CSV table of C-alpha atoms in Angstrom, one decimal:
chain,number,residue,atom,x,y,z
A,90,MET,CA,21.6,18.9,-37.7
A,91,LYS,CA,19.4,17.9,-34.5
A,92,LEU,CA,19.4,20.9,-32.0
A,93,SER,CA,19.5,20.1,-28.1
A,94,MET,CA,16.5,21.4,-25.9
A,95,LYS,CA,18.5,24.3,-24.8
A,96,TRP,CA,19.5,26.0,-28.2
A,97,LYS,CA,15.5,25.3,-29.2
A,98,PHE,CA,15.0,27.7,-26.1
A,99,ILE,CA,17.6,30.2,-27.1
A,100,ILE,CA,16.5,30.4,-30.7
A,101,SER,CA,12.8,30.5,-29.9
A,102,TYR,CA,13.6,33.0,-27.3
A,103,ILE,CA,15.6,34.9,-30.2
A,104,LEU,CA,12.7,34.9,-32.8
A,105,ILE,CA,9.9,35.8,-30.2
A,106,THR,CA,12.0,39.0,-29.2
A,107,LEU,CA,13.0,40.0,-32.9
A,108,LEU,CA,9.2,39.2,-33.8
A,109,MET,CA,7.9,41.6,-31.2
A,110,LEU,CA,10.2,44.6,-32.1
A,111,VAL,CA,9.4,44.3,-35.4
A,112,LEU,CA,5.5,44.2,-35.0
A,113,LEU,CA,5.9,47.0,-32.5
A,114,ASN,CA,7.8,49.4,-35.0
A,115,THR,CA,5.6,48.6,-38.2
A,116,TYR,CA,1.9,47.3,-36.9
A,117,GLY,CA,2.1,48.7,-33.4
A,118,GLN,CA,3.2,52.2,-34.7
A,119,ARG,CA,0.9,52.3,-37.5
A,120,THR,CA,-2.2,51.5,-35.0
A,121,ILE,CA,-1.4,53.8,-32.7
A,122,TYR,CA,-1.0,56.6,-35.1
A,123,ASN,CA,-4.7,55.8,-36.6
A,124,LYS,CA,-5.9,55.6,-32.9
A,125,LEU,CA,-4.6,59.3,-32.2
A,126,ILE,CA,-5.8,60.6,-35.7
A,127,GLU,CA,-9.3,59.0,-35.0
A,128,HIS,CA,-9.2,60.6,-31.3
A,129,GLU,CA,-7.9,64.1,-33.1
A,130,GLN,CA,-10.6,64.2,-35.7
A,131,THR,CA,-13.1,63.6,-32.9
A,132,LYS,CA,-11.9,66.2,-31.0
A,133,LEU,CA,-11.6,68.6,-33.9
A,134,TYR,CA,-15.0,68.0,-34.8
A,135,GLU,CA,-16.5,68.6,-31.4
A,136,GLU,CA,-14.6,72.0,-31.3
A,137,ALA,CA,-16.1,72.8,-34.4
A,138,GLU,CA,-19.4,72.1,-33.2
A,139,VAL,CA,-19.1,74.2,-30.1
A,140,ILE,CA,-17.7,77.2,-32.1
A,141,VAL,CA,-20.7,76.9,-34.5
A,142,LYS,CA,-23.3,76.7,-31.6
A,143,GLU,CA,-21.7,78.8,-29.2
A,144,TYR,CA,-20.0,81.7,-31.1
A,145,ILE,CA,-21.3,82.0,-34.5
A,146,PRO,CA,-25.2,82.3,-34.5
A,147,ASP,CA,-24.9,84.1,-37.6
A,148,MET,CA,-22.6,84.9,-40.4
A,149,ASN,CA,-23.2,88.5,-40.1
A,150,ILE,CA,-20.8,88.9,-37.1
A,151,LEU,CA,-18.2,88.1,-39.1
A,152,TYR,CA,-18.7,91.4,-40.7
A,153,THR,CA,-18.8,93.6,-37.5
A,154,SER,CA,-16.0,95.4,-36.1
A,155,ASP,CA,-15.9,93.3,-33.2
A,156,SER,CA,-12.4,91.6,-32.5
A,157,THR,CA,-13.7,89.3,-29.4
A,158,LEU,CA,-14.1,86.5,-31.7
A,159,LYS,CA,-11.1,86.4,-33.4
A,160,LYS,CA,-9.0,86.8,-29.9
A,161,HIS,CA,-10.8,83.5,-28.7
A,162,PHE,CA,-9.7,81.7,-31.8
A,163,THR,CA,-6.0,83.2,-31.4
A,164,SER,CA,-6.1,82.1,-27.6
A,165,LEU,CA,-7.7,78.5,-28.7
A,166,GLN,CA,-4.6,78.2,-31.5
A,167,THR,CA,-2.2,79.1,-28.4
A,168,LEU,CA,-3.6,76.7,-26.0
A,169,THR,CA,-4.7,73.6,-28.2
A,170,ASN,CA,-2.6,74.3,-31.4
A,171,MET,CA,-6.0,74.2,-33.4
A,172,ARG,CA,-5.6,76.3,-36.5
A,173,VAL,CA,-9.3,78.0,-37.1
A,174,TRP,CA,-10.5,79.2,-40.5
A,175,LEU,CA,-14.0,80.8,-40.8
A,176,VAL,CA,-14.7,80.5,-44.3
A,177,SER,CA,-17.8,81.8,-46.8
A,178,THR,CA,-19.8,79.9,-49.3
A,179,SER,CA,-17.8,81.6,-52.1
A,180,SER,CA,-14.3,79.8,-50.2
A,181,ARG,CA,-12.9,83.1,-48.8
A,182,ILE,CA,-11.2,83.3,-45.6
A,183,ILE,CA,-13.3,85.6,-43.5
A,184,MET,CA,-11.2,84.7,-40.3
A,185,ASP,CA,-7.8,83.0,-39.4
A,186,SER,CA,-6.5,82.2,-36.0
A,187,ASN,CA,-3.1,82.6,-37.2
A,188,VAL,CA,-2.0,86.0,-36.6
A,189,SER,CA,1.5,85.6,-37.6
A,190,ASP,CA,0.9,84.0,-41.0
A,191,SER,CA,-2.4,84.9,-41.8
A,192,MET,CA,-4.2,83.8,-45.0
A,193,GLN,CA,-7.3,86.3,-44.4
A,194,ASP,CA,-9.0,87.0,-47.4
A,195,GLN,CA,-7.6,84.4,-49.4
A,196,TYR,CA,-9.8,82.1,-51.8
A,197,ILE,CA,-9.5,78.4,-51.0
A,198,ASN,CA,-11.3,77.3,-54.3
A,199,GLU,CA,-8.0,79.1,-56.0
A,200,TYR,CA,-5.5,76.5,-54.6
A,201,ASP,CA,-7.8,73.5,-54.2
A,202,SER,CA,-11.6,73.5,-55.5
A,203,SER,CA,-12.7,70.0,-54.0
A,204,PHE,CA,-11.5,70.8,-50.4
A,205,LEU,CA,-14.5,72.1,-48.7
A,206,SER,CA,-16.4,69.2,-50.1
A,207,ASN,CA,-14.7,67.0,-47.3
A,208,GLN,CA,-15.9,66.4,-44.0
A,209,SER,CA,-12.5,65.6,-42.9
A,210,VAL,CA,-9.0,65.5,-44.5
A,211,VAL,CA,-5.9,63.6,-43.0
A,212,GLY,CA,-2.5,64.6,-44.5
A,213,LYS,CA,-3.3,67.7,-46.8
A,214,ALA,CA,-4.7,71.4,-46.2
A,215,PRO,CA,-4.9,73.5,-49.5
A,216,LYS,CA,-2.0,73.5,-51.9
A,217,GLY,CA,-0.2,76.7,-51.7
A,218,LEU,CA,-1.7,77.6,-48.4
A,219,ILE,CA,-0.5,75.5,-46.2
A,220,ASP,CA,2.6,73.0,-47.0
A,221,GLU,CA,2.3,71.2,-43.4
A,222,LYS,CA,1.0,68.1,-42.9
A,223,MET,CA,-2.5,68.5,-41.3
A,224,ILE,CA,-5.4,66.8,-40.1
A,225,THR,CA,-8.5,68.5,-41.1
A,226,VAL,CA,-12.3,68.7,-40.1
A,227,ILE,CA,-14.6,71.2,-42.2
A,228,TYR,CA,-17.7,71.9,-40.2
A,229,PRO,CA,-20.4,73.6,-42.5
A,230,ILE,CA,-22.6,76.6,-40.8
A,231,THR,CA,-26.3,76.2,-41.7
A,232,LYS,CA,-29.6,78.2,-41.7
A,233,SER,CA,-32.7,77.2,-42.6
A,234,LEU,CA,-30.9,74.1,-44.3
A,235,ASP,CA,-28.8,76.3,-46.3
A,236,THR,CA,-25.1,76.5,-46.1
A,237,VAL,CA,-23.6,79.9,-45.2
A,238,GLY,CA,-20.0,79.2,-44.4
A,239,TYR,CA,-17.4,76.6,-42.7
A,240,VAL,CA,-15.6,76.2,-39.4
A,241,VAL,CA,-12.4,74.6,-40.8
A,242,LEU,CA,-10.1,73.4,-38.0
A,243,MET,CA,-6.6,72.0,-38.5
A,244,SER,CA,-4.2,70.1,-36.4
A,245,PRO,CA,-0.4,69.5,-37.2
A,246,ALA,CA,-0.2,65.7,-38.1
A,247,ASP,CA,3.4,65.5,-37.7
A,248,GLN,CA,3.3,66.1,-33.8
A,249,LEU,CA,1.0,62.5,-34.0
A,250,ASP,CA,3.4,60.9,-35.8
A,251,ASN,CA,5.9,61.8,-32.9
A,252,ASN,CA,3.4,60.7,-30.5
A,253,ALA,CA,3.0,57.6,-31.9
A,254,THR,CA,6.4,57.2,-32.1
A,255,ASN,CA,6.9,58.1,-28.5
A,256,TYR,CA,4.3,55.6,-27.0
A,257,ILE,CA,5.9,53.0,-28.9
A,258,ASP,CA,9.6,53.8,-27.9
A,259,ILE,CA,8.1,53.6,-24.0
A,260,VAL,CA,6.6,50.5,-25.1
A,261,ILE,CA,9.9,49.0,-26.6
A,262,ILE,CA,11.6,49.9,-23.1
A,263,CYS,CA,8.9,48.2,-21.0
A,264,LEU,CA,9.6,45.1,-23.6
A,265,ILE,CA,13.0,45.1,-23.0
A,266,ILE,CA,12.4,45.4,-19.3
A,267,LEU,CA,10.6,42.1,-19.7
A,268,LEU,CA,12.6,40.4,-22.0
A,269,ALA,CA,15.5,40.9,-19.2
A,270,ILE,CA,13.2,39.5,-16.5
A,271,GLY,CA,12.6,36.8,-19.2
A,272,ALA,CA,16.0,35.9,-19.8
A,273,VAL,CA,16.5,35.4,-15.8
A,274,LEU,CA,13.1,33.2,-15.9
A,275,PHE,CA,14.8,31.3,-19.0
A,276,LEU,CA,18.0,30.8,-17.3
A,277,PHE,CA,15.7,29.6,-13.6
A,278,LEU,CA,13.4,27.5,-16.0
A,279,TYR,CA,16.9,25.9,-17.8
A,280,TYR,CA,18.3,24.8,-14.6
A,281,GLN,CA,15.0,23.6,-13.3
A,282,THR,CA,13.9,21.8,-16.6
A,283,ILE,CA,16.7,21.3,-18.8
A,284,HIS,CA,19.5,20.7,-16.7
A,285,PRO,CA,17.9,18.2,-14.6
A,286,LEU,CA,16.4,16.4,-17.9
A,287,ARG,CA,20.4,16.3,-19.3
A,288,GLN,CA,21.1,14.6,-16.3
A,289,LEU,CA,18.3,12.4,-16.2
A,290,THR,CA,19.3,11.1,-19.7
A,291,ASP,CA,23.1,10.6,-18.9
A,292,ALA,CA,21.8,8.6,-16.0
A,293,ALA,CA,19.4,6.7,-18.5
A,294,ARG,CA,22.5,6.0,-20.8
A,295,LYS,CA,24.7,4.9,-18.1
A,296,TYR,CA,22.0,2.4,-16.7
A,297,ALA,CA,21.6,1.2,-20.4
A,298,ASP,CA,25.4,0.6,-20.8
A,299,GLY,CA,25.1,-1.4,-17.3
A,300,GLN,CA,26.7,1.2,-15.0
A,301,THR,CA,23.6,0.4,-12.8
A,302,THR,CA,26.3,1.4,-9.6
A,303,ASP,CA,26.3,5.1,-10.3
A,304,THR,CA,24.5,7.3,-7.7
A,305,MET,CA,22.1,9.9,-9.3
A,306,LYS,CA,21.8,13.2,-7.5
A,307,ASP,CA,18.4,14.4,-6.2
A,308,LEU,CA,16.9,16.5,-8.6
A,309,PRO,CA,14.4,19.7,-7.5
A,310,GLY,CA,10.9,19.9,-8.4
A,311,GLY,CA,7.8,17.5,-7.8
A,312,ASP,CA,7.9,15.8,-11.4
A,313,TYR,CA,11.8,15.5,-11.7
A,314,ALA,CA,12.1,14.2,-8.4
A,315,GLU,CA,9.5,11.6,-9.0
A,316,LEU,CA,11.2,10.6,-12.6
A,317,ALA,CA,14.6,10.6,-10.9
A,318,SER,CA,13.2,7.8,-8.3
A,319,ALA,CA,11.7,6.1,-11.0
A,320,ILE,CA,14.8,5.9,-13.3
A,321,ARG,CA,17.2,5.2,-9.8
A,322,TYR,CA,14.4,2.4,-9.0
A,323,LEU,CA,14.8,1.2,-13.0
A,324,GLY,CA,18.8,1.0,-12.0
A,325,GLU,CA,18.5,-0.7,-9.0
A,326,ARG,CA,16.3,-3.4,-10.8
A,327,MET,CA,18.5,-3.7,-13.4
A,328,ASN,CA,21.1,-4.4,-10.8
A,329,HIS,CA,19.0,-6.8,-9.3
A,330,LEU,CA,18.5,-8.3,-12.5
A,331,THR,CA,22.2,-8.7,-13.3
A,332,ASP,CA,22.7,-10.1,-9.8
A,333,TYR,CA,19.9,-12.5,-10.6
A,334,GLN,CA,21.2,-13.5,-14.1
A,335,LYS,CA,24.6,-14.4,-12.6
A,336,ASN,CA,23.2,-16.4,-9.7
A,337,PHE,CA,20.9,-18.2,-12.4
A,338,ILE,CA,23.5,-19.0,-14.6
A,339,ALA,CA,25.7,-20.1,-11.7
A,340,ASN,CA,22.9,-22.1,-10.2
A,341,VAL,CA,21.9,-23.8,-13.7
A,342,SER,CA,25.2,-24.6,-14.2
A,343,HIS,CA,26.1,-26.3,-10.8
A,344,ASP,CA,22.9,-28.1,-11.1
A,345,PHE,CA,23.7,-29.4,-14.5
A,346,ARG,CA,27.2,-29.8,-14.1
A,347,SER,CA,26.8,-32.4,-11.2
A,348,PRO,CA,24.7,-34.9,-12.9
A,349,LEU,CA,26.5,-34.4,-16.1
A,350,THR,CA,30.0,-35.1,-14.6
A,351,SER,CA,28.4,-38.2,-12.8
A,352,ILE,CA,26.8,-39.3,-16.2
A,353,LYS,CA,30.0,-38.9,-18.2
A,354,GLY,CA,32.1,-40.7,-15.3
A,355,TYR,CA,29.8,-43.6,-14.7
A,356,THR,CA,29.5,-44.2,-18.6
A,357,GLU,CA,33.1,-43.8,-19.5
A,358,ALA,CA,33.6,-46.6,-16.8
A,359,LEU,CA,31.3,-48.7,-17.8
A,360,ALA,CA,32.5,-48.5,-21.5
A,361,ASP,CA,36.1,-49.3,-20.9
A,362,GLY,CA,35.2,-52.1,-18.6
A,363,THR,CA,36.2,-50.3,-15.3
A,364,ILE,CA,33.2,-51.4,-13.4
A,365,PRO,CA,32.8,-55.1,-13.3
A,366,ALA,CA,29.9,-56.7,-14.8
A,367,GLU,CA,28.5,-57.9,-11.7
A,368,ILE,CA,27.8,-54.3,-10.0
A,369,GLN,CA,26.7,-52.4,-13.4
A,370,GLU,CA,23.1,-52.5,-12.5
A,371,LYS,CA,24.0,-50.2,-9.4
A,372,TYR,CA,25.8,-47.9,-11.9
A,373,PHE,CA,23.0,-47.9,-14.4
A,374,ASN,CA,20.6,-46.7,-11.9
A,375,ILE,CA,22.4,-44.0,-10.8
A,376,ILE,CA,22.9,-42.7,-14.1
A,377,LEU,CA,19.2,-43.3,-14.7
A,378,PHE,CA,18.7,-41.3,-11.4
A,379,GLU,CA,20.9,-38.5,-12.6
A,380,VAL,CA,18.9,-38.5,-16.2
A,381,GLU,CA,15.6,-38.1,-14.1
A,382,ARG,CA,17.3,-35.1,-12.1
A,383,LEU,CA,18.3,-33.2,-15.4
A,384,THR,CA,14.7,-34.2,-17.0
A,385,LYS,CA,13.0,-32.5,-13.7
A,386,LEU,CA,15.2,-29.3,-13.8
A,387,THR,CA,14.8,-28.9,-17.7
A,388,SER,CA,10.8,-29.0,-17.0
A,389,ASN,CA,11.1,-26.9,-14.2
A,390,LEU,CA,12.9,-24.2,-16.3
A,391,LEU,CA,10.3,-24.7,-19.3
A,392,GLU,CA,7.4,-24.0,-16.7
A,393,LEU,CA,9.1,-21.0,-15.3
A,394,ASN,CA,9.7,-19.6,-18.6
A,395,GLN,CA,6.2,-19.8,-19.6
A,396,LEU,CA,5.4,-17.9,-16.3
A,397,ASP,CA,8.1,-15.4,-17.0
A,398,ASN,CA,6.6,-14.5,-20.1
A,399,ASN,CA,2.9,-14.4,-19.3
A,400,SER,CA,2.1,-17.0,-22.1
A,401,ILE,CA,0.7,-19.4,-19.3
A,402,VAL,CA,-3.0,-20.1,-20.2
A,403,LEU,CA,-5.1,-21.4,-17.3
A,404,GLU,CA,-7.6,-23.6,-18.3
A,405,GLN,CA,-10.0,-23.0,-15.4
A,406,ASP,CA,-13.2,-25.2,-14.5
A,407,ASP,CA,-14.7,-26.3,-11.5
A,408,PHE,CA,-13.1,-29.6,-10.2
A,409,ASP,CA,-13.2,-31.7,-6.8
A,410,ILE,CA,-9.8,-30.6,-4.9
A,411,ASN,CA,-10.4,-33.7,-2.8
A,412,LEU,CA,-10.3,-35.5,-5.8
A,413,ALA,CA,-7.0,-33.7,-7.3
A,414,ILE,CA,-5.3,-34.5,-3.9
A,415,ARG,CA,-5.8,-38.3,-4.2
A,416,ASN,CA,-4.7,-38.4,-7.5
A,417,SER,CA,-1.5,-36.1,-7.0
A,418,SER,CA,-0.7,-38.6,-4.3
A,419,ALA,CA,-0.7,-41.7,-5.6
A,420,PRO,CA,2.6,-41.6,-7.3
A,421,PHE,CA,4.5,-40.8,-4.0
A,422,GLU,CA,3.3,-44.4,-2.8
A,423,GLN,CA,6.9,-45.8,-3.7
A,424,ARG,CA,8.6,-43.2,-1.9
A,425,CYS,CA,6.7,-43.2,1.2
A,426,LEU,CA,6.9,-46.8,1.6
A,427,GLU,CA,11.0,-46.2,1.5
A,428,LYS,CA,10.3,-44.1,4.3
A,429,MET,CA,7.7,-45.6,6.0
A,430,ILE,CA,6.0,-41.9,5.6
A,431,SER,CA,2.0,-41.9,5.8
A,432,PHE,CA,-0.7,-39.7,4.1
A,433,GLU,CA,-3.1,-38.4,6.2
A,434,LEU,CA,-6.5,-37.1,4.3
A,435,ILE,CA,-8.5,-34.5,6.5
A,436,PHE,CA,-11.5,-33.4,4.5
A,437,ASP,CA,-14.0,-31.0,6.0
A,438,GLN,CA,-16.6,-32.4,3.5
A,439,LYS,CA,-16.4,-35.6,1.1
A,440,GLU,CA,-16.6,-33.4,-1.9
A,441,LEU,CA,-15.1,-29.7,-2.3
A,442,PHE,CA,-15.2,-28.4,-6.0
A,443,VAL,CA,-13.1,-25.1,-6.4
A,444,HIS,CA,-12.9,-22.9,-9.4
A,445,GLY,CA,-9.3,-23.1,-11.2
A,446,ASP,CA,-6.7,-25.2,-13.7
A,447,CYS,CA,-6.9,-28.3,-12.4
A,448,SER,CA,-3.7,-29.4,-14.1
A,449,LYS,CA,-1.8,-26.6,-12.7
A,450,ILE,CA,-3.4,-27.2,-9.1
A,451,GLN,CA,-2.2,-30.6,-9.1
A,452,LEU,CA,1.3,-29.7,-10.0
A,453,VAL,CA,1.2,-27.4,-6.9
A,454,LEU,CA,0.3,-30.3,-4.7
A,455,GLN,CA,3.0,-32.5,-6.3
A,456,ASN,CA,5.5,-29.8,-5.5
A,457,LEU,CA,4.7,-29.5,-1.9
A,458,LEU,CA,4.2,-33.2,-1.5
A,459,ASP,CA,7.4,-33.7,-3.0
A,460,ASN,CA,9.0,-31.4,-0.5
A,461,ALA,CA,7.2,-32.5,2.6
A,462,ILE,CA,8.4,-36.2,1.9
A,463,LYS,CA,12.1,-35.0,1.0
A,464,PHE,CA,12.3,-33.3,4.5
A,465,SER,CA,10.2,-35.3,6.7
A,466,HIS,CA,11.7,-37.8,9.2
A,467,ASN,CA,11.1,-41.4,8.6
A,468,ASN,CA,8.2,-43.0,10.3
A,469,SER,CA,6.3,-39.5,10.1
A,470,THR,CA,2.7,-38.6,8.9
A,471,ILE,CA,2.1,-35.6,6.3
A,472,GLU,CA,-1.2,-34.1,6.7
A,473,ILE,CA,-3.5,-32.9,3.7
A,474,HIS,CA,-6.0,-30.9,5.3
A,475,THR,CA,-9.2,-29.0,3.1
A,476,SER,CA,-11.6,-26.8,4.4
A,477,GLU,CA,-14.0,-23.7,3.3
A,478,ARG,CA,-13.8,-20.2,4.9
A,479,ASN,CA,-16.0,-17.2,3.6
A,480,HIS,CA,-16.2,-18.5,0.2
A,481,LYS,CA,-12.8,-19.8,-0.2
A,482,VAL,CA,-11.4,-23.0,-0.2
A,483,PHE,CA,-8.1,-23.5,1.8
A,484,VAL,CA,-5.4,-26.5,1.2
A,485,SER,CA,-2.9,-27.0,3.9
A,486,VAL,CA,0.2,-29.7,3.5
A,487,LYS,CA,2.0,-30.4,6.7
A,488,ASP,CA,5.1,-32.3,7.6
A,489,HIS,CA,6.9,-33.2,10.8
A,490,GLY,CA,10.2,-32.9,9.3
A,491,ILE,CA,13.6,-30.8,9.6
A,492,GLY,CA,11.5,-27.4,9.4
A,493,ILE,CA,12.8,-24.0,7.7
A,494,PRO,CA,15.2,-22.0,9.7
A,495,LYS,CA,13.6,-18.6,10.9
A,496,GLU,CA,15.8,-16.7,8.6
A,497,SER,CA,15.4,-18.6,5.5
A,498,ILE,CA,11.2,-18.4,5.6
A,499,PRO,CA,11.2,-15.3,3.4
A,500,LYS,CA,13.5,-16.7,0.9
A,501,VAL,CA,11.7,-19.9,0.4
A,502,TRP,CA,9.7,-18.3,-2.8
A,503,SER,CA,13.2,-17.2,-4.5
A,504,ARG,CA,14.1,-19.5,-7.3
A,505,PHE,CA,17.0,-21.9,-6.7
A,506,TYR,CA,17.2,-20.9,-3.2
A,507,LYS,CA,17.9,-23.9,-0.9
A,508,THR,CA,18.0,-23.8,3.0
A,509,ASP,CA,20.9,-26.0,2.2
A,510,LEU,CA,23.5,-24.1,0.8
A,511,SER,CA,26.2,-26.9,0.5
A,512,ARG,CA,23.4,-28.9,-1.5
A,513,GLY,CA,24.1,-32.0,0.3
A,514,LYS,CA,21.0,-32.7,1.9
A,515,ASP,CA,18.9,-32.1,-1.0
A,516,LYS,CA,20.9,-33.5,-4.0
A,517,ASN,CA,17.7,-34.1,-5.9
A,518,GLY,CA,16.4,-30.5,-5.7
A,519,THR,CA,16.3,-27.9,-8.1
A,520,GLY,CA,15.3,-25.0,-6.0
A,521,LEU,CA,12.6,-24.1,-8.4
A,522,GLY,CA,9.8,-26.1,-7.2
A,523,LEU,CA,8.3,-23.6,-4.9
A,524,SER,CA,8.9,-20.6,-7.2
A,525,ILE,CA,6.5,-22.5,-9.3
A,526,VAL,CA,4.1,-22.9,-6.7
A,527,LYS,CA,3.7,-19.5,-5.9
A,528,GLU,CA,3.4,-18.2,-9.4
A,529,ILE,CA,0.7,-20.6,-10.1
A,530,ILE,CA,-1.3,-19.6,-7.1
A,531,GLU,CA,-0.6,-16.2,-7.9
A,532,ALA,CA,-1.8,-16.8,-11.5
A,533,HIS,CA,-5.4,-17.9,-10.0
A,534,GLY,CA,-5.6,-14.3,-7.9
A,535,GLU,CA,-4.8,-16.2,-4.8
A,536,ASN,CA,-2.3,-16.5,-2.0
A,537,ILE,CA,0.2,-19.3,-0.7
A,538,ASN,CA,1.9,-18.6,2.8
A,539,VAL,CA,4.5,-20.8,4.9
A,540,ILE,CA,4.4,-21.6,8.7
A,541,SER,CA,7.9,-23.6,9.9
A,542,THR,CA,9.8,-24.3,13.0
A,543,GLU,CA,13.3,-25.9,12.9
A,544,GLY,CA,13.1,-29.2,13.8
A,545,VAL,CA,9.2,-29.3,14.2
A,546,GLY,CA,7.8,-29.2,10.9
A,547,THR,CA,6.5,-27.1,8.0
A,548,GLU,CA,2.9,-26.3,6.6
A,549,PHE,CA,2.0,-24.8,3.5
A,550,ILE,CA,-1.3,-22.9,3.4
A,551,PHE,CA,-2.8,-21.9,-0.2
A,552,SER,CA,-6.5,-20.6,-1.1
A,553,LEU,CA,-8.6,-21.0,-4.0
A,554,PRO,CA,-11.8,-19.9,-5.1
A,555,LYS,CA,-14.8,-22.0,-4.2
A,556,SER,CA,-17.0,-23.2,-7.0
A,557,GLN,CA,-20.1,-20.9,-7.7
A,558,THR,CA,-22.1,-24.1,-8.9
A,559,GLU,CA,-23.2,-26.8,-6.5
């Protein structure tokens, strides 16, 4: 079973808490206890050194009747809980600071023969003399490099164990307080991270299921706010894409249905003899016209599919844009004669070489010229102008036709968009030409703009990179 992020946080929090408590009560306590023992041993050794150097310059002092030294050791035990033995080389305890339970005149070797050979002993004292667990330091008293006696200092080890436990208890109390604060921080982080993440996940699932109209709440924090904004934008784009798909299907269906209906109707009429033989040529021409409409629409859709899939490959080379304009305008001669339209070619230079895909640029020119002829008045002129500025070549196609309404200018690049929504004027148009034009020019890394006044005319201007080789 996969755990949610919330339960992962909770389980991790509990495991870390238990691990810290176990470590503190085992390794932590043992480490503190050992440090306390080391500290106590150092203190005992330093005290033994002081006793030997300051109070026992000679072992003979121990056999005098002066009781001042014993009183001093008894006071030392009362104040510091250190028990002091002065021991002769024969292991006899000459002096014991503990008055109530004195071991004076006892021989240590009779109880533990190896005891005096140690420098320090942790956890034991001479067996039979002291049963309590002790920390012991044995400091030799020397004279002329000979050992003449020993100072034995002992401190109860159980007290250090209790001190280590007390220190750990204090640490555990602090840890519990920190864990409580950590729990509050965990809740805060949960509502700052996991909770928003869950909201983002739910929103993403809704968008994936097509519920793009749901409004996602604003989330705290810069990163989550940015992610929420990105998901919200994605939802809007998906919503826009859904609308676009619906419009695309509706437009394609409309543009295919109209010619297919005409073709079907006229073909059936020709087949069953409804149309007399003497006027059949007229209807054959209508069928041919509608077939050409379908062919053009299909070609444009295939072109756009290539652009959408980024599968278009530009075969760029240097070519003369003026020659490309002459070649592109030649196929429109018959249509121009029918409407009494003339092309006026205005070239600033006889030859003007650009760098690009010649066939794709010719497609751009053909679409622009097709539009210009379609919306020009009879007996008018279409001007095609090329010029060079700042290492760029600019191509202008200007007609003196019906123009584009001001509110429609930003929409002319949209697919299937037609200024005549009834489609009455432009029955042969697909609404895809200008979309193809814009995407081809942008594929070259250049721009195209339109200037139009309704009732006056329209001018399309695009740029191309000038050839670097002369």
